[in-house]
XYZ file of C-alpha atoms in Angstrom:
713
model
C -49.544 61.405 31.136
C -46.431 61.788 33.568
C -45.521 57.622 33.255
C -45.345 58.676 29.228
C -43.406 61.168 29.851
C -40.782 59.438 31.773
C -40.699 57.123 28.981
C -39.889 59.389 26.288
C -37.084 60.683 29.041
C -35.588 57.448 29.167
C -35.436 56.401 25.465
C -31.966 56.436 24.963
C -31.647 54.427 27.904
C -33.618 51.836 26.907
C -32.287 51.512 23.211
C -28.703 51.333 24.925
C -30.014 48.640 27.589
C -31.538 46.604 24.402
C -28.515 46.931 22.166
C -26.390 45.705 24.966
C -28.712 42.640 25.816
C -28.224 41.670 21.967
C -24.403 42.090 21.954
C -24.374 39.984 24.952
C -26.401 37.305 23.430
C -24.277 37.273 20.552
C -21.304 37.055 21.981
C -22.717 34.178 24.552
C -23.282 32.275 21.358
C -20.201 32.530 19.674
C -18.338 31.390 22.670
C -20.653 28.551 22.667
C -19.724 28.022 19.289
C -15.537 28.097 19.585
C -15.519 26.441 16.195
C -17.599 29.409 14.626
C -15.555 31.882 16.637
C -12.044 30.185 15.726
C -12.102 27.513 13.316
C -10.985 27.586 9.451
C -13.126 27.880 6.697
C -14.411 24.995 5.356
C -13.101 25.493 2.183
C -9.724 25.144 3.520
C -8.030 21.724 3.859
C -4.970 22.912 5.475
C -2.730 25.721 6.278
C 0.895 25.903 5.640
C 2.844 28.570 7.400
C 0.225 30.849 6.835
C -0.501 29.807 3.141
C -4.190 28.187 3.006
C -4.888 25.073 0.658
C -8.163 25.436 -0.706
C -10.498 22.466 -0.877
C -10.976 23.030 -4.650
C -7.526 22.802 -5.438
C -7.022 19.867 -3.231
C -9.622 17.989 -4.415
C -9.074 18.865 -8.354
C -5.005 17.347 -7.271
C -6.469 14.087 -5.574
C -8.632 13.450 -8.546
C -5.440 14.001 -11.124
C -3.571 11.650 -8.322
C -6.208 9.263 -8.427
C -6.155 8.422 -12.261
C -2.225 8.406 -12.087
C -2.124 5.804 -9.261
C -5.056 3.764 -10.531
C -7.853 2.027 -9.031
C -6.226 -0.118 -6.284
C -4.815 3.199 -4.330
C -7.525 4.194 -1.696
C -8.915 7.610 -1.288
C -6.632 8.192 1.983
C -3.265 6.792 0.135
C -4.240 9.474 -2.498
C -5.256 12.376 -0.033
C -1.978 11.495 1.927
C 0.208 11.844 -1.415
C -1.338 14.811 -2.579
C -1.095 16.283 1.115
C 2.605 15.608 1.521
C 3.315 16.780 -1.798
C 1.486 20.180 -1.069
C 3.132 20.110 2.520
C 6.636 19.855 0.669
C 6.120 22.198 -2.214
C 4.843 25.103 0.360
C 7.955 24.392 3.015
C 10.304 24.329 0.070
C 8.695 27.421 -1.302
C 9.342 29.312 1.453
C 12.550 29.004 1.878
C 13.423 29.508 -1.895
C 11.283 33.174 -1.723
C 13.461 34.384 1.103
C 16.297 33.603 -1.032
C 14.812 35.216 -3.994
C 15.411 31.940 -6.271
C 13.503 31.874 -9.527
C 13.767 29.787 -12.944
C 13.969 32.096 -15.718
C 12.859 31.712 -19.585
C 16.345 30.072 -20.243
C 16.687 27.692 -17.696
C 13.134 26.708 -18.053
C 13.556 25.787 -21.742
C 16.876 24.085 -20.622
C 14.348 21.714 -18.233
C 12.118 20.985 -20.650
C 14.899 20.096 -23.094
C 16.169 17.641 -20.814
C 12.741 16.053 -19.963
C 11.581 15.932 -23.433
C 14.785 15.160 -25.004
C 13.996 12.001 -26.824
C 10.530 12.345 -26.952
C 9.255 12.237 -30.909
C 7.018 15.036 -30.801
C 9.392 17.398 -30.431
C 12.436 15.815 -32.392
C 13.273 17.372 -36.116
C 14.165 15.184 -39.138
C 17.457 14.351 -37.752
C 16.535 12.965 -34.202
C 17.429 16.807 -32.627
C 15.259 18.583 -30.109
C 14.020 21.266 -31.861
C 12.505 24.242 -29.699
C 10.135 25.395 -32.659
C 8.155 22.292 -32.385
C 7.665 22.702 -28.802
C 6.349 26.215 -29.656
C 3.937 24.750 -32.014
C 2.767 22.133 -29.553
C 2.355 24.538 -26.891
C 0.238 26.683 -29.160
C -2.040 23.624 -30.302
C -2.850 23.068 -26.501
C -3.856 26.706 -26.079
C -6.075 26.591 -28.908
C -7.234 23.174 -28.998
C -8.192 22.243 -25.023
C -7.795 24.366 -22.099
C -7.248 21.404 -19.663
C -4.707 20.126 -21.699
C -3.266 23.302 -21.496
C -3.119 23.804 -17.917
C -1.975 20.030 -17.370
C 0.739 21.463 -19.361
C 1.334 24.378 -17.228
C 1.297 22.080 -14.138
C 4.128 20.064 -15.810
C 6.324 23.316 -16.339
C 5.516 24.452 -12.630
C 6.437 21.039 -11.603
C 9.701 21.186 -13.308
C 10.784 24.494 -12.080
C 9.616 23.521 -8.636
C 11.706 20.540 -8.753
C 14.792 22.351 -10.159
C 14.639 25.298 -7.468
C 14.751 22.466 -4.504
C 17.847 21.023 -5.950
C 19.473 24.402 -6.031
C 18.240 25.246 -2.966
C 19.868 21.830 -1.632
C 22.946 22.328 -3.824
C 23.260 25.804 -1.853
C 23.249 24.070 1.346
C 25.595 20.955 0.689
C 28.050 23.922 -0.801
C 28.294 25.674 2.531
C 28.366 22.279 4.319
C 32.029 21.845 4.702
C 34.053 20.280 7.139
C 37.297 22.159 8.689
C 40.754 20.860 9.144
C 39.824 21.008 13.093
C 36.983 18.871 12.705
C 39.156 16.383 11.261
C 41.443 16.339 13.615
C 38.664 15.364 16.653
C 37.301 12.998 14.181
C 40.967 11.264 14.376
C 40.777 11.684 17.849
C 37.793 10.202 18.603
C 38.462 7.136 16.441
C 42.152 6.487 17.261
C 42.387 7.760 20.936
C 41.856 4.482 23.379
C 41.318 3.625 27.025
C 41.462 -0.028 28.434
C 39.301 -0.297 31.432
C 38.348 -2.435 34.335
C 35.000 -2.087 35.643
C 31.919 -3.376 37.596
C 28.950 -3.325 36.587
C 25.431 -4.161 38.645
C 22.708 -5.146 35.771
C 19.302 -3.244 36.939
C 18.222 -6.869 35.913
C 19.479 -7.779 39.354
C 16.547 -6.165 40.785
C 12.966 -7.734 40.176
C 10.830 -5.173 38.464
C 8.033 -6.494 41.580
C 10.718 -4.626 44.051
C 10.144 -1.416 42.255
C 6.915 0.458 42.615
C 5.632 2.717 39.872
C 2.685 4.874 41.043
C 0.485 6.724 38.234
C 2.139 10.057 39.415
C 5.542 8.765 38.644
C 4.328 7.945 35.256
C 2.546 11.551 34.608
C 5.823 13.446 36.030
C 7.697 11.302 33.549
C 5.706 12.045 30.633
C 5.873 15.952 31.790
C 9.504 15.672 32.013
C 10.108 14.268 28.377
C 7.283 15.776 26.872
C 8.487 15.799 23.141
C 8.758 11.674 23.175
C 5.305 11.443 24.579
C 3.245 13.550 22.254
C 0.540 12.087 20.060
C -1.931 12.436 17.163
C -5.348 12.071 17.977
C -7.053 8.505 18.170
C -9.859 6.873 19.035
C -10.029 3.352 21.107
C -13.005 1.018 20.066
C -13.759 -2.724 20.111
C -16.340 -4.413 18.065
C -17.610 -7.814 17.197
C -18.068 -8.531 13.519
C -21.096 -11.299 12.258
C -19.638 -12.332 9.652
C -21.857 -13.808 6.748
C -20.415 -17.338 5.918
C -22.153 -20.568 5.033
C -23.396 -22.773 7.237
C -22.864 -26.676 7.423
C -26.308 -27.036 6.203
C -25.987 -24.662 3.590
C -22.492 -26.298 2.350
C -24.694 -29.920 2.128
C -27.361 -27.978 -0.072
C -24.736 -27.122 -2.271
C -23.539 -30.562 -2.900
C -26.951 -32.070 -3.093
C -27.514 -29.504 -5.814
C -24.502 -30.537 -7.698
C -25.320 -34.241 -7.143
C -28.750 -33.041 -8.817
C -27.264 -31.830 -12.112
C -25.476 -35.271 -12.711
C -28.618 -37.034 -13.288
C -30.791 -36.692 -16.331
C -34.214 -35.358 -15.224
C -37.884 -35.524 -16.568
C -39.215 -31.919 -17.464
C -42.903 -31.195 -18.413
C -42.593 -29.597 -21.781
C -45.377 -26.386 -21.770
C -45.197 -26.228 -25.560
C -45.823 -29.862 -26.433
C -47.742 -30.922 -23.542
C -45.206 -33.905 -22.959
C -42.736 -35.286 -20.964
C -39.182 -34.826 -21.733
C -35.787 -35.935 -20.687
C -33.514 -33.684 -19.862
C -29.556 -34.850 -19.884
C -27.605 -34.188 -16.724
C -23.600 -33.331 -17.012
C -23.091 -36.495 -17.095
C -24.566 -37.595 -20.163
C -24.997 -34.008 -21.925
C -23.852 -33.637 -25.328
C -23.414 -30.032 -25.102
C -20.937 -30.110 -22.608
C -19.890 -26.137 -22.859
C -23.505 -24.653 -22.912
C -24.506 -26.849 -19.747
C -21.090 -25.912 -17.865
C -21.654 -22.124 -18.949
C -25.499 -22.122 -17.968
C -24.852 -23.791 -14.222
C -21.576 -22.476 -13.269
C -20.850 -19.731 -10.899
C -17.667 -17.400 -12.198
C -16.162 -20.212 -13.718
C -17.337 -20.976 -17.875
C -16.204 -23.566 -19.681
C -12.437 -23.807 -21.113
C -11.635 -25.652 -24.452
C -8.315 -26.358 -23.323
C -6.234 -29.572 -22.642
C -4.205 -29.564 -19.162
C -1.708 -31.320 -17.647
C -1.887 -33.216 -13.866
C 0.593 -30.556 -12.715
C -2.087 -27.881 -13.275
C -4.729 -29.378 -10.994
C -4.843 -29.237 -7.329
C -2.400 -31.970 -5.608
C -5.732 -33.231 -3.458
C -7.813 -34.038 -6.811
C -4.894 -34.441 -9.777
C -4.621 -38.090 -9.816
C -8.335 -39.197 -8.568
C -9.179 -36.947 -11.903
C -6.710 -38.719 -14.452
C -7.701 -42.225 -13.183
C -11.234 -41.509 -14.518
C -12.064 -43.120 -18.102
C -13.030 -40.424 -20.423
C -16.697 -39.074 -19.830
C -16.664 -40.026 -15.900
C -17.206 -37.399 -13.704
C -15.671 -36.553 -10.181
C -17.803 -34.715 -7.175
C -18.699 -32.767 -5.676
C -15.525 -31.865 -3.966
C -14.350 -28.622 -1.961
C -11.576 -26.003 -3.731
C -11.211 -23.081 -2.117
C -14.407 -21.533 -1.943
C -16.515 -23.591 -4.117
C -18.146 -27.021 -4.421
C -17.150 -28.556 -7.833
C -17.945 -31.656 -9.883
C -15.391 -32.173 -12.624
C -16.139 -34.339 -16.035
C -13.341 -35.712 -18.031
C -14.001 -35.097 -21.788
C -10.926 -36.521 -23.457
C -7.071 -37.666 -22.946
C -4.117 -36.835 -25.467
C -0.675 -36.937 -25.672
C 0.662 -33.293 -26.423
C 4.034 -31.416 -26.455
C 3.976 -28.384 -23.616
C 6.337 -26.193 -25.728
C 5.886 -25.922 -29.652
C 8.264 -23.838 -31.787
C 6.574 -22.268 -34.691
C 6.732 -19.805 -37.571
C 4.020 -18.347 -39.822
C 3.323 -16.019 -43.011
C 0.080 -14.071 -42.480
C -2.014 -12.011 -45.348
C -4.418 -9.667 -43.408
C -7.717 -8.429 -45.102
C -10.092 -6.084 -44.319
C -12.081 -6.799 -41.119
C -9.441 -9.134 -39.594
C -7.913 -8.270 -36.118
C -5.326 -5.342 -36.377
C -5.434 -5.177 -40.295
C -4.550 -1.307 -40.281
C -6.121 1.146 -42.593
C -3.907 0.415 -45.215
C -5.438 -3.275 -45.858
C -7.531 -3.019 -48.844
C -7.692 -6.881 -50.128
C -10.514 -8.803 -49.961
C -10.998 -12.145 -48.112
C -10.888 -13.855 -51.405
C -7.853 -11.744 -52.623
C -5.912 -13.349 -49.362
C -6.849 -16.527 -49.841
C -5.668 -16.429 -53.746
C -2.482 -14.687 -52.658
C -1.774 -17.397 -49.623
C -2.615 -20.184 -52.194
C 0.091 -18.933 -54.518
C 2.789 -18.302 -51.711
C 1.949 -22.003 -50.347
C 3.695 -24.108 -52.858
C 6.701 -22.176 -53.209
C 7.492 -21.983 -49.112
C 6.112 -25.475 -48.052
C 9.351 -27.468 -48.502
C 12.065 -24.477 -48.691
C 12.815 -22.948 -45.264
C 14.835 -20.048 -46.819
C 12.412 -18.901 -49.367
C 9.890 -19.380 -46.265
C 12.015 -16.766 -44.379
C 12.228 -14.281 -47.333
C 8.438 -14.207 -47.935
C 7.949 -13.857 -44.153
C 10.067 -11.144 -43.502
C 9.132 -9.047 -47.056
C 5.277 -9.436 -46.626
C 4.503 -10.158 -42.694
C 3.461 -6.997 -40.836
C 3.652 -7.931 -37.402
C 6.597 -8.575 -34.516
C 7.417 -11.700 -36.782
C 8.564 -9.215 -39.707
C 12.433 -9.286 -39.851
C 12.483 -12.491 -37.759
C 11.870 -15.044 -40.424
C 8.050 -15.369 -39.202
C 9.692 -16.700 -36.218
C 6.651 -16.636 -33.394
C 9.058 -18.457 -30.758
C 8.012 -20.990 -28.343
C 4.017 -21.488 -27.078
C 3.452 -23.043 -24.047
C 0.163 -25.689 -23.617
C 0.159 -24.801 -19.359
C 0.523 -20.754 -20.095
C -0.933 -19.906 -23.363
C -4.818 -18.327 -22.172
C -7.328 -19.306 -24.842
C -9.476 -16.177 -24.318
C -6.664 -14.087 -25.980
C -4.992 -16.973 -28.208
C -6.601 -17.483 -31.409
C -8.342 -20.798 -31.103
C -7.711 -22.138 -34.560
C -4.099 -21.327 -34.664
C -3.997 -22.538 -31.445
C -5.378 -25.972 -32.666
C -3.016 -26.395 -35.171
C 0.085 -26.250 -32.796
C -1.121 -28.449 -30.359
C -2.845 -31.243 -32.380
C -0.303 -31.540 -35.424
C 3.376 -33.061 -35.557
C 6.696 -31.228 -35.740
C 7.543 -30.337 -39.450
C 3.907 -29.707 -40.378
C 2.752 -27.073 -42.703
C -0.446 -25.879 -43.887
C -2.913 -22.818 -44.669
C -5.047 -21.648 -41.660
C -7.446 -19.282 -41.549
C -7.479 -17.101 -37.931
C -9.204 -13.851 -37.119
C -6.134 -12.253 -38.183
C -6.253 -13.473 -41.698
C -4.899 -16.303 -43.460
C -1.689 -18.169 -42.302
C 0.635 -20.591 -43.664
C 1.490 -21.765 -40.034
C 4.824 -24.324 -39.684
C 5.466 -26.360 -37.052
C 9.580 -25.986 -35.774
C 9.974 -28.312 -32.971
C 8.283 -29.711 -29.816
C 9.023 -30.572 -26.492
C 8.080 -32.070 -23.366
C 4.990 -34.649 -24.582
C 2.951 -35.540 -21.691
C -0.954 -36.801 -21.552
C -3.250 -34.009 -21.045
C -6.906 -34.135 -20.207
C -9.563 -31.679 -21.483
C -11.804 -31.257 -18.559
C -15.159 -29.167 -17.999
C -15.886 -28.216 -14.238
C -19.314 -26.799 -12.749
C -18.139 -24.689 -9.703
C -20.845 -23.371 -6.921
C -19.913 -21.125 -4.718
C -20.107 -21.577 -0.998
C -22.180 -18.868 0.041
C -24.574 -18.147 3.106
C -28.242 -19.248 2.171
C -31.324 -16.511 3.033
C -31.972 -18.519 6.187
C -28.429 -17.953 7.354
C -28.257 -14.565 6.252
C -31.585 -14.299 8.292
C -30.188 -15.690 11.271
C -27.369 -13.575 11.311
C -29.100 -10.548 11.181
C -31.021 -11.613 14.257
C -27.891 -12.556 16.040
C -26.590 -8.876 15.466
C -30.003 -7.339 16.076
C -30.213 -9.467 19.627
C -26.575 -8.359 20.581
C -27.035 -4.935 19.737
C -30.451 -4.747 21.913
C -28.373 -6.532 24.727
C -25.847 -4.203 25.120
C -27.934 -1.567 25.305
C -28.354 -2.600 29.027
C -25.614 -4.354 29.564
C -21.509 -4.697 29.286
C -20.316 -4.755 25.849
C -17.802 -7.312 26.325
C -19.669 -9.342 28.963
C -22.539 -9.690 26.623
C -19.993 -10.689 23.705
C -18.650 -13.085 26.270
C -21.457 -14.998 27.123
C -22.549 -15.405 23.410
C -19.566 -16.709 22.319
C -18.690 -13.321 20.032
C -15.313 -12.607 19.499
C -14.586 -9.039 20.667
C -11.872 -7.435 18.497
C -10.203 -3.945 20.121
C -8.382 -1.413 17.712
C -6.877 2.251 17.778
C -7.326 4.381 14.926
C -5.856 7.596 14.017
C -8.102 10.546 12.733
C -6.882 9.660 8.809
C -6.927 5.588 9.002
C -9.050 3.759 6.700
C -8.299 0.149 7.617
C -9.402 -2.055 9.923
C -7.669 -5.432 10.648
C -10.507 -8.163 9.721
C -12.558 -5.987 7.609
C -10.386 -4.071 5.169
C -11.125 -0.612 4.292
C -14.052 0.677 6.806
C -13.144 4.185 6.704
C -17.029 4.920 7.877
C -16.220 2.840 11.307
C -13.140 5.563 12.143
C -15.107 8.514 10.751
C -18.025 7.602 13.378
C -15.550 7.195 16.245
C -13.952 10.754 15.699
C -17.404 12.443 15.466
C -17.795 15.407 17.836
C -21.041 13.665 18.963
C -19.700 10.284 20.097
C -18.943 9.493 23.218
C -17.109 7.088 25.289
C -19.249 4.142 25.517
C -21.300 4.710 22.546
C -21.993 2.173 19.848
C -23.282 1.700 16.676
C -24.392 -0.869 13.961
C -22.555 -1.079 10.536
C -24.899 -2.842 7.811
C -23.018 -2.229 4.662
C -19.620 -3.937 5.980
C -18.369 -6.352 3.142
C -19.385 -9.686 4.280
C -21.328 -9.394 7.248
C -22.544 -6.817 10.140
C -20.172 -5.132 12.562
C -21.521 -3.574 16.100
C -18.736 -1.238 17.480
C -18.719 0.716 20.785
C -15.802 3.728 21.370
C -13.981 2.896 24.653
C -11.750 5.656 24.751
C -10.695 8.751 23.296
C -7.011 10.701 23.291
C -7.000 13.996 21.914
C -3.883 15.610 20.358
C -1.338 16.345 22.222
C 0.308 14.661 25.591
C -0.212 10.759 25.971
C -2.822 9.705 28.441
C -0.695 7.814 31.513
C -2.222 4.591 30.110
C -0.500 4.689 26.373
C 2.472 6.093 27.960
C 3.078 3.462 30.555
C 4.120 0.869 27.767
C 7.426 2.813 27.397
C 7.574 4.875 30.363
C 7.275 1.690 33.089
C 10.730 0.559 31.962
C 12.419 3.768 32.236
C 11.079 4.903 35.193
C 12.098 1.479 36.903
C 15.450 1.802 35.533
C 15.844 5.154 37.090
C 14.449 3.802 40.387
C 16.882 1.054 40.461
C 19.938 2.889 39.784
C 18.712 4.923 42.645
C 18.513 1.994 44.807
C 21.778 0.697 43.844
C 23.542 4.153 44.361
C 22.039 4.723 47.506
C 22.811 1.215 49.186
C 26.528 1.061 48.261
C 29.171 3.011 50.103
C 32.316 1.869 48.196
C 35.414 3.767 46.627
C 37.000 1.062 44.970
C 35.972 -1.401 42.425
C 36.754 -4.321 44.502
C 34.535 -3.292 47.434
C 31.989 -2.333 44.933
C 31.851 -5.837 43.456
C 32.069 -7.387 47.000
C 29.028 -5.075 47.806
C 26.975 -6.182 45.231
C 28.314 -9.698 44.670
C 29.805 -8.686 41.162
C 33.082 -9.387 39.418
C 35.802 -7.314 38.272
C 35.741 -7.001 34.307
C 38.038 -5.679 32.045
C 37.725 -3.912 28.119
C 40.277 -2.892 26.010
C 40.388 -0.269 23.083
C 37.317 1.595 23.785
C 36.917 4.780 21.599
C 34.710 7.624 21.791
C 33.645 7.157 18.207
C 32.020 3.620 19.144
C 31.749 3.758 23.360
C 31.092 0.121 23.210
C 32.304 -1.757 26.455
C 33.064 -5.657 25.906
C 30.577 -7.586 27.868
C 28.312 -4.453 28.921
C 27.243 -2.994 24.958
C 27.112 0.444 24.162
C 27.286 2.591 27.465
C 28.207 6.239 26.062
C 28.178 8.046 29.207
C 30.344 5.910 31.000
C 33.114 5.524 28.028
C 33.169 9.270 28.312
C 33.914 9.221 32.064
C 36.275 6.959 31.619
C 38.459 9.372 28.912
C 37.714 12.091 31.936
C 39.647 10.005 34.279
C 43.549 9.504 34.921
C 44.944 6.281 34.868
C 44.637 4.157 38.383
C 42.034 6.521 39.253
C 38.450 4.667 40.421
C 35.329 6.887 39.062
C 32.002 7.180 41.086
C 29.323 5.224 40.386
C 27.728 6.063 37.392
C 23.894 5.281 35.737
C 24.436 3.777 32.806
C 22.249 2.700 29.736
C 22.060 -1.091 31.460
C 23.156 -0.932 34.769
C 25.077 0.884 37.254
C 29.120 1.026 36.789
C 32.447 1.695 38.637
C 34.858 2.150 36.450
C 39.105 2.653 36.135
C 41.510 3.219 33.385
C 44.094 1.079 33.244
C 45.952 2.625 30.535
C 45.620 5.532 27.880
C 46.685 5.281 24.396
C 46.892 8.939 22.599
C 45.476 9.055 19.000
C 48.696 9.141 16.491
C 49.609 12.569 15.449
C 48.939 12.998 11.582
C 50.692 15.396 9.006
C 47.787 16.265 7.088
C 43.686 16.011 8.571
C 42.271 16.435 5.498
C 41.132 12.518 4.757
C 39.139 12.868 8.028
C 37.807 16.111 7.315
C 36.553 15.014 4.136
C 34.855 12.132 5.644
C 32.901 14.446 8.142
C 32.578 16.722 4.788
C 30.685 13.815 3.603
C 28.970 12.738 6.850
C 27.066 16.328 6.816
C 26.177 16.506 3.286
C 24.533 12.858 3.582
C 22.647 14.702 6.334
C 21.719 17.269 4.310
C 20.192 15.179 1.941
C 17.965 13.055 4.456
C 17.330 15.389 7.119
C 17.044 19.113 6.025
C 13.792 18.684 4.911
C 12.673 16.987 7.678
C 14.113 19.718 9.958
C 12.229 22.844 8.237
C 9.238 20.330 8.137
C 9.175 19.813 11.709
C 9.386 23.677 12.471
C 7.029 24.572 9.941
C 3.561 25.561 10.977
C 0.985 22.887 9.565
C -2.709 22.985 10.396
C -4.445 19.966 8.973
C -7.618 19.662 8.665
C -8.117 16.761 6.076
C -9.753 14.686 8.628
C -13.146 16.845 7.605
C -12.339 16.085 4.196
C -11.906 11.957 4.330
C -15.297 9.965 3.856
């Protein structure tokens, strides 16, 4: 009983202890998962100067931009384009809002009028932009389609944004001028000249091997030059690509299959219960059907072609064949082929022609106003033909009157058609046959899918021998047996690297190891193309250095990749920075070595001590601080301008070596009455800088948090 009384007395204390324990547990879980405590909502793609871009908005913009850029643009390319547009919009809008700049309704109307001033939708009968038509157009959008109306609103917003940005740039430019004092300084920098004598000890005089650069030297250099060595997050990985390619055995099998197609063979007929003789490619009477049934990717094309259109390696051989003979199998790119010559003809490559056409109901491109029947069209063309057959003037008059295609008003002229470039799939075959197989001056009635024509062959040029060919092509692909071997090789490699070094195992198996460095938003890998899945894996939090993964769904093969290094956003690692840091550090150390070992106060002494010669350079100015024989040396030239004539400088650490200079002559700039031309020159330079560098400067100073990497799949 006493124990129960004590518990009742301590109830409040117990509750507090339990509450504190629970609070501590919650805090512990939050700090263990910092992302949950500090990260942005997963619905935010980016934050620019405190303004969030939602995932829904971003996805809608990406979808719209993908339609604009077409199917050839990758997801990453589209996303990057949208992101840069949103960044620019946010950065520039921030500046515009600070200034209170807006686009009022009258200016908006002017912007629309400027952009759509020639659009027939908004023009009246006199061809003048009509605001009433614009209002009607917008009202129709509101009532007919919410999506279409929202697209129009987006268009207006884009016009307004572009106008505001243009106004902002113009305002900055208006305040970007140069004074006469700046013009005078520009003139002085260009016109003031010095002649010098100098001695240069190039850094190359000391071999790199004599300069010791430690890891700590590189690290200190990076810390002193942090801005130059900032980097985005990247990952290093290596991979082996098990490419699915046909073996020599596969290629031989493909050739044997083609050879078998050439020959006739006996086939058992289940219906007649007898053996039939099936003609091969060499003897078949149905060439088109045979080719289309047995050829990969390439179908029969009923077209004559010249020798020049064939690959040079086979052209002569094929054109030396008799009609009916075959050549092959031969290799052409990624195919083995067999070609049969069907016929030869002397044909003109270029044919000029004219026509009169009468469409009827059901013909291609027949408009809604065409109501005549086929029989009526035939009767009409037959009545016209005698009138125009031998009268070019009458032919032109009739063509201009009744033709409804692009030849109307052109005397029915079709122009020149070339045998080598016309496409049989889109060019009517009956029309083509009349052009190619009739002599110059021929004229007749021809029925095509467009209607009844009177076609006249006006001229022919470039007559050569052409051949009609039939080709069976078989793609060179790995067989199932080869694919099984590639799968087994990849599997064996995967097992071997589990207990061995990736590079060593690959070397022992004669596999090529390809190294790769990728940024977080990269998607293309040399040799593999678009492989975003591999980059995404390399950046996953769970992927550690040394981890490897197999990727089976890579077009053309299997990839096994291993992560070899991680570089987070910030300062470069010593290894990555050493490429540029090493030369710079060596240069500094070489300069110190030279300056420490020399005690000279004259050019002659310095030259003698370092086994160099005294050189000269004339008419040097500050605008272009270049020394003849030494290159661009701004620090050395600047020192020279600060010296009196005849006085030697101290040792100077230059870009290409250690220098000592002595001014032999100073020529002051000519005094001018007016420095306005030079002030205008400086002003033009400033205006150019505004156009090219203003946005970059604003973007660099903006606070941009980019979470796209979590979006790109």
